[in-house]
Structures are given as structure tokens and as C-alpha cells.
Coordinates of C-alpha atoms in Angstrom, one line a residue:
Chain P
M1 CA 66.4 -113.2 -43.0
P2 CA 65.1 -109.6 -43.7
R3 CA 68.3 -108.8 -42.2
G4 CA 70.1 -110.4 -44.9
V5 CA 67.9 -109.1 -47.5
C6 CA 68.7 -105.4 -46.1
G7 CA 72.3 -106.1 -46.0
R8 CA 72.3 -107.3 -49.7
L9 CA 70.5 -104.3 -50.7
A10 CA 72.8 -102.0 -49.0
S11 CA 75.9 -103.5 -50.5
A12 CA 74.4 -103.5 -53.9
L13 CA 73.4 -99.6 -53.3
R14 CA 77.2 -99.1 -51.9
G15 CA 78.3 -101.1 -54.9
T16 CA 76.6 -98.6 -57.2
R17 CA 77.4 -95.5 -55.2
A18 CA 81.1 -96.6 -55.4
Q19 CA 81.3 -95.7 -58.9
P20 CA 79.8 -92.3 -59.5
P21 CA 80.5 -90.8 -62.9
A22 CA 83.2 -87.9 -62.7
V23 CA 81.3 -84.9 -63.3
A24 CA 78.9 -85.9 -59.8
Q25 CA 82.2 -86.1 -58.2
R26 CA 83.5 -82.8 -59.2
C27 CA 80.0 -81.4 -58.4
V28 CA 79.9 -82.9 -54.9
H29 CA 83.7 -81.7 -54.4
L30 CA 82.3 -78.0 -55.4
S31 CA 79.7 -78.1 -53.4
V32 CA 81.6 -79.1 -50.4
S33 CA 84.3 -76.9 -50.9
R34 CA 82.0 -73.6 -51.3
P35 CA 80.7 -73.6 -47.8
S36 CA 83.7 -73.6 -46.4
P37 CA 85.3 -70.6 -47.5
D38 CA 82.2 -69.2 -46.9
Q39 CA 82.2 -70.1 -43.3
S40 CA 85.5 -68.7 -42.8
E41 CA 84.7 -65.3 -44.5
R42 CA 82.1 -65.1 -42.2
T43 CA 84.2 -66.0 -39.1
R44 CA 87.1 -63.5 -40.6
K45 CA 84.6 -60.5 -41.7
P46 CA 83.2 -58.7 -38.6
P47 CA 79.4 -59.1 -38.2
R48 CA 78.6 -55.4 -38.8
A49 CA 81.0 -55.2 -42.2
F50 CA 79.8 -52.5 -44.4
D51 CA 79.9 -53.4 -48.3
P52 CA 81.8 -51.0 -50.0
A53 CA 79.9 -51.4 -53.1
L54 CA 77.2 -49.3 -51.9
L55 CA 79.3 -46.4 -52.0
E56 CA 78.5 -46.6 -55.9
F57 CA 75.0 -45.6 -54.7
L58 CA 75.1 -43.4 -51.8
V59 CA 75.5 -40.0 -51.5
C60 CA 74.7 -37.3 -48.9
P61 CA 71.4 -36.5 -48.8
L62 CA 71.8 -32.8 -48.2
S63 CA 74.4 -32.1 -50.9
K64 CA 73.8 -35.2 -53.1
K65 CA 77.9 -35.2 -53.2
P66 CA 79.7 -38.8 -53.2
L67 CA 80.8 -39.9 -49.5
R68 CA 84.2 -41.5 -48.2
Y69 CA 83.8 -44.7 -46.1
E70 CA 86.1 -44.4 -43.1
A71 CA 86.7 -47.7 -42.0
S72 CA 88.2 -47.0 -38.4
T73 CA 85.0 -45.2 -37.0
N74 CA 82.9 -46.8 -39.5
E75 CA 81.4 -43.8 -40.9
L76 CA 80.5 -42.3 -44.4
I77 CA 81.9 -38.9 -44.6
N78 CA 80.8 -35.9 -46.8
E79 CA 84.4 -33.7 -46.9
E80 CA 82.6 -30.4 -47.9
L81 CA 80.0 -29.9 -45.4
G82 CA 82.2 -31.9 -42.7
I83 CA 79.3 -34.4 -41.7
A84 CA 79.9 -38.1 -40.6
Y85 CA 77.2 -40.6 -41.4
P86 CA 77.3 -43.4 -39.0
I87 CA 76.7 -47.2 -39.8
I88 CA 75.3 -49.0 -37.1
D89 CA 74.7 -52.9 -37.4
G90 CA 75.8 -52.7 -41.1
I91 CA 72.7 -50.0 -41.9
P92 CA 73.9 -46.5 -43.2
H93 CA 72.1 -44.1 -41.2
M94 CA 71.9 -41.4 -44.1
I95 CA 69.2 -38.7 -42.0
P96 CA 71.0 -35.4 -40.8
Q97 CA 69.6 -35.9 -37.4
A98 CA 71.9 -39.2 -37.0
A99 CA 74.7 -37.1 -38.7
R100 CA 77.7 -35.5 -36.6
M101 CA 79.9 -32.9 -37.3
T102 CA 83.5 -33.7 -37.8
R103 CA 84.7 -30.4 -38.0
Q104 CA 83.4 -29.3 -34.7
N105 CA 85.0 -32.6 -33.2
K106 CA 88.4 -31.3 -34.7
Q107 CA 88.0 -28.0 -32.8
Q108 CA 86.8 -29.7 -29.7
E109 CA 90.1 -31.7 -30.0
E110 CA 92.0 -28.7 -30.2
M111 CA 90.8 -27.1 -27.4
K112 CA 91.6 -29.9 -25.1
Q113 CA 94.8 -30.1 -26.4
Q114 CA 95.3 -26.3 -25.4
Chain H
M1 CA 43.2 -30.0 -22.1
A2 CA 42.6 -33.5 -22.4
A3 CA 38.7 -33.0 -22.3
P4 CA 38.0 -30.4 -25.0
S5 CA 40.5 -32.7 -27.4
S6 CA 38.8 -35.5 -27.0
W7 CA 35.6 -33.8 -27.6
G8 CA 36.9 -32.2 -30.7
L9 CA 38.0 -35.5 -31.8
W10 CA 34.6 -37.0 -31.4
S11 CA 33.0 -34.7 -33.1
F12 CA 35.4 -34.6 -35.9
C13 CA 34.8 -38.3 -36.4
C14 CA 31.1 -38.6 -36.3
R15 CA 30.8 -41.1 -38.9
G16 CA 28.9 -43.6 -37.5
W17 CA 31.0 -44.8 -34.9
S18 CA 28.3 -46.6 -32.3
R19 CA 30.3 -48.9 -30.7
V20 CA 33.7 -47.2 -30.2
L21 CA 34.7 -47.1 -26.5
P22 CA 33.6 -43.5 -25.3
G23 CA 36.5 -43.6 -22.9
C24 CA 38.8 -44.0 -25.9
R25 CA 41.0 -40.6 -25.8
L26 CA 44.1 -40.7 -27.7
P27 CA 46.3 -38.8 -24.9
G28 CA 49.4 -39.0 -27.2
L29 CA 47.9 -37.2 -30.4
R30 CA 47.3 -33.8 -28.5
S31 CA 47.4 -30.6 -30.8
S32 CA 49.5 -28.1 -30.3
W33 CA 46.9 -25.3 -30.1
P34 CA 43.4 -25.1 -28.5
R35 CA 40.1 -26.8 -30.5
G36 CA 36.8 -25.3 -30.4
P37 CA 33.6 -27.5 -31.1
L38 CA 33.2 -28.9 -34.5
G39 CA 36.7 -28.5 -35.0
A40 CA 36.9 -24.7 -35.8
R41 CA 40.4 -23.4 -34.6
P42 CA 41.3 -19.7 -33.6
L43 CA 44.4 -19.7 -35.8
S44 CA 46.3 -16.9 -37.8
Q45 CA 47.1 -17.7 -41.4
E46 CA 50.7 -18.2 -41.2
K47 CA 50.1 -21.6 -38.5
R48 CA 47.8 -22.9 -40.8
A49 CA 50.3 -23.0 -43.7
T50 CA 52.4 -25.6 -41.5
E51 CA 49.9 -27.6 -40.2
T52 CA 49.0 -31.2 -41.6
H53 CA 47.0 -34.1 -40.6
F54 CA 48.0 -37.3 -38.5
G55 CA 45.1 -39.7 -39.3
F56 CA 42.3 -37.2 -38.3
E57 CA 44.1 -35.0 -35.9
T58 CA 46.0 -31.8 -36.9
V59 CA 49.5 -31.4 -35.9
S60 CA 52.2 -29.3 -37.1
E61 CA 54.5 -30.7 -40.0
E62 CA 57.4 -31.0 -37.8
E63 CA 55.4 -33.0 -35.3
K64 CA 54.2 -35.3 -38.1
G65 CA 57.2 -37.0 -38.7
G66 CA 58.1 -37.9 -35.1
K67 CA 54.7 -39.2 -34.4
V68 CA 55.0 -41.3 -37.7
Y69 CA 58.0 -42.7 -36.4
Q70 CA 56.5 -43.6 -32.9
V71 CA 54.2 -45.3 -34.3
F72 CA 56.0 -47.4 -36.6
E73 CA 58.5 -48.2 -33.9
S74 CA 55.9 -49.5 -31.7
V75 CA 54.2 -51.6 -34.5
A76 CA 57.8 -52.8 -36.1
K77 CA 58.1 -56.3 -34.0
K78 CA 54.4 -57.3 -34.9
Y79 CA 54.2 -55.5 -38.4
D80 CA 54.1 -58.8 -40.6
M81 CA 51.2 -60.8 -38.2
M82 CA 48.9 -57.9 -37.9
N83 CA 49.0 -57.3 -41.7
D84 CA 48.2 -60.8 -42.0
M85 CA 45.5 -60.5 -39.3
M86 CA 44.2 -57.2 -40.4
S87 CA 43.9 -57.7 -44.1
L88 CA 43.0 -61.7 -43.6
G89 CA 46.3 -62.6 -45.6
I90 CA 44.8 -60.6 -48.9
H91 CA 48.1 -58.3 -48.4
R92 CA 50.5 -60.7 -49.8
I93 CA 48.4 -61.1 -52.8
W94 CA 48.3 -57.3 -53.3
K95 CA 52.2 -57.4 -53.2
D96 CA 52.4 -60.5 -55.4
L97 CA 50.3 -58.3 -58.2
L98 CA 52.7 -55.5 -57.4
L99 CA 55.5 -57.4 -58.4
W100 CA 53.8 -59.3 -61.3
K101 CA 52.7 -55.8 -62.8
M102 CA 56.5 -54.8 -62.6
R103 CA 58.0 -58.1 -64.4
P104 CA 61.7 -57.4 -63.3
F105 CA 64.0 -58.9 -65.6
P106 CA 67.7 -60.3 -64.3
G107 CA 69.8 -56.8 -64.0
T108 CA 67.0 -54.6 -62.5
Q109 CA 68.3 -52.2 -59.8
L110 CA 65.0 -51.7 -57.8
L111 CA 64.8 -49.1 -54.8
D112 CA 62.3 -50.1 -52.5
V113 CA 61.3 -47.1 -50.2
A114 CA 59.6 -47.4 -46.8
G115 CA 60.0 -51.1 -47.4
G116 CA 61.1 -51.8 -43.7
T117 CA 60.3 -55.3 -43.4
G118 CA 61.5 -56.5 -46.8
D119 CA 58.3 -58.0 -48.0
I120 CA 58.4 -56.3 -51.6
A121 CA 62.4 -56.8 -52.0
F122 CA 62.0 -60.4 -50.8
R123 CA 59.3 -60.7 -53.4
F124 CA 61.6 -59.2 -56.5
L125 CA 64.6 -61.4 -55.2
N126 CA 62.6 -64.5 -55.7
Y127 CA 61.1 -63.4 -59.2
V128 CA 64.5 -62.4 -60.5
Q129 CA 66.1 -65.6 -59.4
A130 CA 63.1 -67.9 -60.8
Q131 CA 63.6 -65.8 -64.2
H132 CA 67.3 -66.0 -64.2
Q133 CA 67.1 -69.8 -63.5
R134 CA 64.4 -70.5 -66.3
K135 CA 66.7 -68.3 -68.5
E136 CA 69.7 -71.0 -67.8
K137 CA 67.5 -73.8 -68.3
R138 CA 66.6 -72.9 -71.6
Q139 CA 70.3 -72.0 -72.4
L140 CA 71.0 -75.5 -71.3
R141 CA 68.6 -77.3 -73.3
A142 CA 69.3 -75.0 -76.2
Q143 CA 73.2 -76.4 -76.2
Q144 CA 73.0 -80.2 -76.0
N145 CA 76.5 -81.2 -76.4
L146 CA 78.2 -79.9 -73.6
S147 CA 81.4 -81.7 -72.3
W148 CA 81.5 -82.4 -68.5
E149 CA 84.4 -79.6 -68.0
E150 CA 81.4 -77.0 -69.2
I151 CA 78.8 -78.6 -67.2
A152 CA 80.8 -78.5 -63.9
K153 CA 81.8 -74.6 -65.1
K154 CA 77.9 -74.0 -65.0
Y155 CA 77.6 -75.4 -61.5
Q156 CA 80.3 -73.1 -60.6
N157 CA 78.9 -70.2 -61.3
E158 CA 76.0 -70.3 -59.3
E159 CA 77.3 -67.3 -57.3
D160 CA 75.6 -64.7 -59.5
S161 CA 71.8 -66.4 -59.3
L162 CA 70.2 -63.0 -60.0
G163 CA 71.9 -62.2 -63.0
G164 CA 73.0 -58.8 -61.5
S165 CA 70.0 -57.7 -60.3
H166 CA 70.0 -55.7 -56.9
V167 CA 67.5 -54.1 -54.6
M168 CA 68.3 -51.5 -52.3
V169 CA 65.7 -51.2 -49.2
C170 CA 65.4 -47.6 -47.7
D171 CA 63.1 -46.8 -44.7
I172 CA 63.4 -44.2 -41.9
N173 CA 62.5 -46.4 -39.2
K174 CA 65.4 -48.4 -37.5
E175 CA 63.2 -50.9 -36.0
M176 CA 61.5 -51.8 -39.8
L177 CA 64.9 -52.2 -41.1
K178 CA 66.2 -54.3 -38.0
I179 CA 63.2 -56.5 -38.4
G180 CA 63.9 -56.7 -42.0
K181 CA 67.6 -57.5 -41.5
Q182 CA 66.4 -60.4 -39.2
K183 CA 63.6 -62.0 -41.8
A184 CA 66.4 -61.6 -44.8
R185 CA 68.9 -63.8 -42.3
A186 CA 66.1 -66.2 -41.3
Q187 CA 65.1 -66.7 -44.9
G188 CA 68.4 -67.2 -46.1
Y189 CA 68.7 -63.8 -48.5
K190 CA 72.3 -63.0 -48.6
A191 CA 73.2 -61.4 -52.1
G192 CA 71.7 -58.5 -54.0
L193 CA 69.9 -56.9 -51.1
A194 CA 70.9 -53.8 -49.0
W195 CA 69.8 -51.9 -46.5
V196 CA 69.7 -48.1 -45.8
L197 CA 68.1 -46.0 -43.5
G198 CA 67.0 -42.9 -45.1
D199 CA 64.4 -40.2 -45.8
A200 CA 61.8 -40.4 -48.7
E201 CA 61.9 -36.6 -48.9
E202 CA 65.8 -36.6 -49.0
L203 CA 67.0 -39.8 -50.7
P204 CA 70.7 -40.4 -50.2
F205 CA 71.2 -41.7 -53.5
D206 CA 72.5 -40.3 -56.6
D207 CA 70.2 -38.9 -59.8
D208 CA 69.5 -41.5 -62.4
K209 CA 70.4 -44.8 -60.6
F210 CA 67.3 -47.2 -60.2
D211 CA 65.4 -48.9 -62.9
V212 CA 62.3 -49.2 -60.8
Y213 CA 61.3 -47.3 -57.6
T214 CA 58.4 -48.8 -55.5
I215 CA 57.1 -47.7 -52.4
A216 CA 54.4 -50.0 -51.0
F217 CA 52.0 -48.6 -48.1
G218 CA 54.3 -46.2 -47.2
I219 CA 53.8 -42.8 -49.1
R220 CA 50.7 -42.0 -46.8
N221 CA 52.9 -41.5 -43.9
V222 CA 55.5 -39.2 -45.6
T223 CA 54.7 -35.6 -44.6
H224 CA 55.3 -34.1 -47.7
I225 CA 54.0 -36.4 -50.7
D226 CA 55.2 -33.9 -53.5
R227 CA 58.9 -33.9 -52.3
A228 CA 58.7 -37.7 -52.0
L229 CA 57.5 -37.9 -55.9
Q230 CA 60.0 -35.5 -56.6
E231 CA 63.0 -37.3 -55.1
A232 CA 61.5 -40.7 -56.8
H233 CA 61.7 -38.7 -60.7
R234 CA 65.3 -37.8 -59.4
V235 CA 66.9 -41.2 -58.5
L236 CA 64.9 -42.9 -61.6
K237 CA 66.9 -43.9 -64.5
P238 CA 65.2 -42.2 -68.1
G239 CA 62.7 -45.2 -68.8
G240 CA 62.6 -45.9 -65.4
R241 CA 59.4 -46.7 -63.4
F242 CA 57.4 -45.5 -60.7
L243 CA 55.2 -47.7 -58.8
C244 CA 53.0 -46.9 -55.7
L245 CA 50.8 -49.6 -54.1
E246 CA 48.8 -47.7 -51.5
F247 CA 45.3 -47.9 -49.7
S248 CA 42.8 -45.9 -51.8
Q249 CA 38.8 -44.8 -52.1
V250 CA 36.8 -47.1 -52.5
N251 CA 34.2 -46.8 -55.5
N252 CA 31.5 -49.5 -54.6
P253 CA 28.9 -48.0 -52.0
L254 CA 28.3 -51.5 -50.1
V255 CA 31.9 -52.2 -50.1
S256 CA 32.7 -48.8 -48.7
R257 CA 30.3 -49.2 -45.8
L258 CA 31.5 -52.8 -44.8
Y259 CA 34.9 -51.4 -45.6
D260 CA 34.4 -48.3 -42.9
V261 CA 33.1 -50.4 -40.3
Y262 CA 35.5 -52.9 -40.6
S263 CA 38.5 -50.3 -40.4
F264 CA 37.2 -48.3 -37.4
Q265 CA 35.5 -51.2 -35.4
V266 CA 37.6 -53.9 -36.2
I267 CA 41.2 -53.0 -36.6
P268 CA 41.8 -51.1 -33.7
V269 CA 40.2 -53.5 -31.5
L270 CA 42.6 -56.1 -33.1
G271 CA 45.4 -54.0 -32.6
E272 CA 44.6 -53.4 -29.1
V273 CA 44.2 -56.9 -28.4
I274 CA 47.0 -58.6 -30.2
A275 CA 49.7 -55.9 -30.5
G276 CA 48.5 -54.1 -27.2
D277 CA 48.3 -50.7 -29.6
W278 CA 45.2 -49.3 -30.0
K279 CA 46.4 -45.6 -30.7
S280 CA 48.9 -46.7 -33.8
Y281 CA 46.1 -49.0 -35.4
Q282 CA 43.8 -45.8 -35.2
Y283 CA 46.0 -43.9 -36.8
L284 CA 46.5 -46.6 -39.5
V285 CA 42.9 -46.7 -40.6
E286 CA 42.6 -42.6 -40.2
S287 CA 45.7 -42.3 -42.6
I288 CA 43.9 -44.3 -45.0
R289 CA 40.9 -42.0 -45.3
Q290 CA 43.5 -38.9 -45.3
F291 CA 45.1 -39.9 -48.3
P292 CA 44.1 -38.5 -51.6
S293 CA 41.8 -40.3 -53.9
Q294 CA 43.2 -42.1 -57.0
E295 CA 42.7 -39.3 -59.5
E296 CA 44.1 -36.6 -57.1
F297 CA 47.1 -39.0 -56.5
K298 CA 47.4 -39.3 -60.4
E299 CA 47.7 -35.9 -60.6
M300 CA 50.1 -35.6 -58.0
I301 CA 52.5 -37.9 -60.2
E302 CA 52.0 -36.1 -63.1
D303 CA 53.2 -33.1 -61.4
A304 CA 56.4 -34.5 -60.2
G305 CA 57.3 -35.2 -64.0
F306 CA 56.1 -38.7 -64.6
Q307 CA 54.5 -39.6 -67.8
K308 CA 52.0 -42.1 -68.7
V309 CA 50.7 -42.3 -65.5
T310 CA 48.0 -45.0 -64.7
Y311 CA 46.4 -46.4 -61.9
E312 CA 44.5 -50.2 -61.2
N313 CA 42.0 -50.7 -58.7
L314 CA 42.6 -53.6 -56.4
T315 CA 39.7 -55.2 -54.2
S316 CA 37.0 -52.8 -55.7
G317 CA 39.3 -49.6 -54.8
I318 CA 40.3 -50.4 -51.3
V319 CA 44.0 -50.6 -52.7
A320 CA 45.3 -49.1 -55.9
I321 CA 48.5 -49.3 -57.6
H322 CA 49.6 -46.2 -59.5
S323 CA 52.5 -46.5 -62.2
G324 CA 54.4 -43.7 -63.8
F325 CA 57.3 -43.6 -66.2
K326 CA 60.4 -41.0 -66.1
L327 CA 61.0 -40.4 -69.9

């Protein structure tokens, strides 16, 4: 007997659910469709990606001049002074101790070539 | 070298430490020059110019940065838990009060310096999101006759739930930032948040960029506080607000005595028992004593160029919020 009652309740609920308003359908569709592009973006983007929007805010702490993002080495480069700040785990290390000289490296490469 | 330094430290800190373990030496905090009794130092005038305090110990300015870094590197993992234990959870109320004093509106650009584990940043994001939601609800209620397509569009635009607000968390310590980032991921904060490793005395930001600059429980660890204040003045937009939440001088004598007993006899012991790190928590309570008083700090902020500088004591002066404007 209780099973029959439950069965009837369930079918009644299913009946009402079978005719949802158009908006709810669209909202459900939207909410279902939104996670999948996020997930695919997450799998496409590397986990240590740097958001280039940060470049608007960041400058070199020493000279206060704007920086250039170098995607290949994942560094922020100040051309004037020839220094590069690394980006480790998505966090730019904007301290002079962490920076490396790009010009010295070029000189070293030239020495090696010779 | 170890024996004279411990004697010097003992005589220096004779503030009624009846029950501190006499064997408690601080081997990592040896000062670079020998000490006589009662802290008298045979120094030349030039050396005195570059020395500063690290808790009750005297160190050179170059050393202080490194030592502070080591302290926070070792406490990073248990930082939040120790904060709760040491302040009995009251630090949450202090940080909430800082946000309520700030009253950010959607669209505010916040710079949180020394904000390693992200407490202020997360509170800011929550506040601004709540404000934005309230605004949206008010707008929806005002417009009664919307078609289904317009309502669906409102649901679609949920991507910018912060209304353009953004918070930049800047800290000099990599470990603290790592913990902060983990927390952000665990609690689901994604948009409007950025993490940068930078020095408060040389901020890697351009002039006139931020609406609000906050530094919560961080400025007493900076070697040159005046430089940090000048940098704060530089990166704020005209009309921007400087807010500093920091431990300060207690004005009530009874509370002061209880606070001293608690600071020097309970906190380092808690630090040793829970985090296995006596030295760092010793540094913490000593650095609180070395920080200037409310009035002195207010003058320092005014010297950096801020105007309408005020301070508000919380918990009878244990903590104070200093506020200034760049006009």
C-alpha cells in the first residue's frame, strides 16, 4: 500500500516536472552549458597560466617602467634595464633578488658560440 | 658568544618574566656585534645608523629582512590556525571591522599588502559580491515587467558578479602566498583576485592605481616603515584611502598587565606546543612591543603625505586601525 502511494506521488511529481516553464528550461540549459566551457578551458590552459590583464598594473619595482610578458620563458621583462622577473606557479616574483639579467645571458651565449 | 648574548637578552627583557624557561636561548638571533651587560654596546657612530630592532634583539637592517622572511616561512602552514588560537578567534572580528570601516563599493580596486594568506582579500570579495547582489535585486524589483528573455539575460550576466572590483594581494613571502592561493582555490574564489610577490618598500605597481591600500598585521615587520608608507601614497589614486590594521599600545593599565602576561608567557608556549616554533612567536610578541604608539604612527602616516589621518582603537588598544587619505 505505501509503495503504491509513493508510486502515485512520484508520478504526480514527474507529471508537474514534465511541463516546466520555458525560462526554467533555458536557465537549466544555460547553467548546464556554462560549466563545460569552464572545464574545457581549464584542461586547455596550463595550470600556471599568467593573466596578461595584470600587465596593466605591474611595473618594474626598480625603475617603475612597464614590462613585457614573454610567454616562452614565462617571464616579465624590463627591456631598459635588461632584467627578467620569473613567474612561478602563476605568481610573478617582482623582487630584484629573484630577477635575472637578460643581457648577461646573451653575453654568455655569445661566449659559448665562440 | 652564546652565553653573553643570552645574558644580554635576559637583562634587556626584565619585564617580569617570572616563569619563562631560563634555558630559552635564541640561537638564531645572534646580533652581529658583542654585547655588554644591560645592553650597552661598544659601537661606532656609523654602525648605529644601520641597525634596527628584530623583536627585542638588535640587528642590522640587511639582516632584518632575511630574519623576518624566515619567521614567516616557518609559520606559514599553521598561520591561520595559530591566529585563531592566539587571539581566541578575535582576529576575525578585527578584520571584519576593517572591512566595515572600508565600506568598498563594486568597482573598487584594492591592494592588500602583506596579505599573504588572503584574509582581507576574501572578506573584500565577499563584501563586494554581497553589495552587487543587493544592487541587482533592487534593480530587478524596480523593473516589474520584464520579459522572459530579459530575465534569462540577467542570469547569463552572472559572470561579473563583482561589478568590476579587483583585489591584488602582494606579499614578500612565497610560502604565505602559496597558502593563500590554496585557500582561494579551496574556497572557490576565482575572479577578481591576483597574487604578486613584491616588497612593500618597492611596490611593483604604477602610480595612481588603487582605490584602497590595506596592510593588516604586516607593517611592523617592514624594515623601513616610512618607505612603505611613501610607496602606499604613490600607488593610491587621488582620493584613495590608506588603511592599516596593526597591534598597538594598550591604554588601560589593567588590560595592559594581563596582555603582557598573556603575550610573553602563553603565546610562545602555544607556538612551541602547536607549531613547534618558539622563536617565531617570541619575535611576534616582541615586535608588537617595538611598534610605535598610535600617535607616533599617525605622525608617520602624515609625514608620508596622507591627510585626515585618524585612528580607532579596538579591544582597548590591543589593535588599532589607522586611516588616511591621499588628497
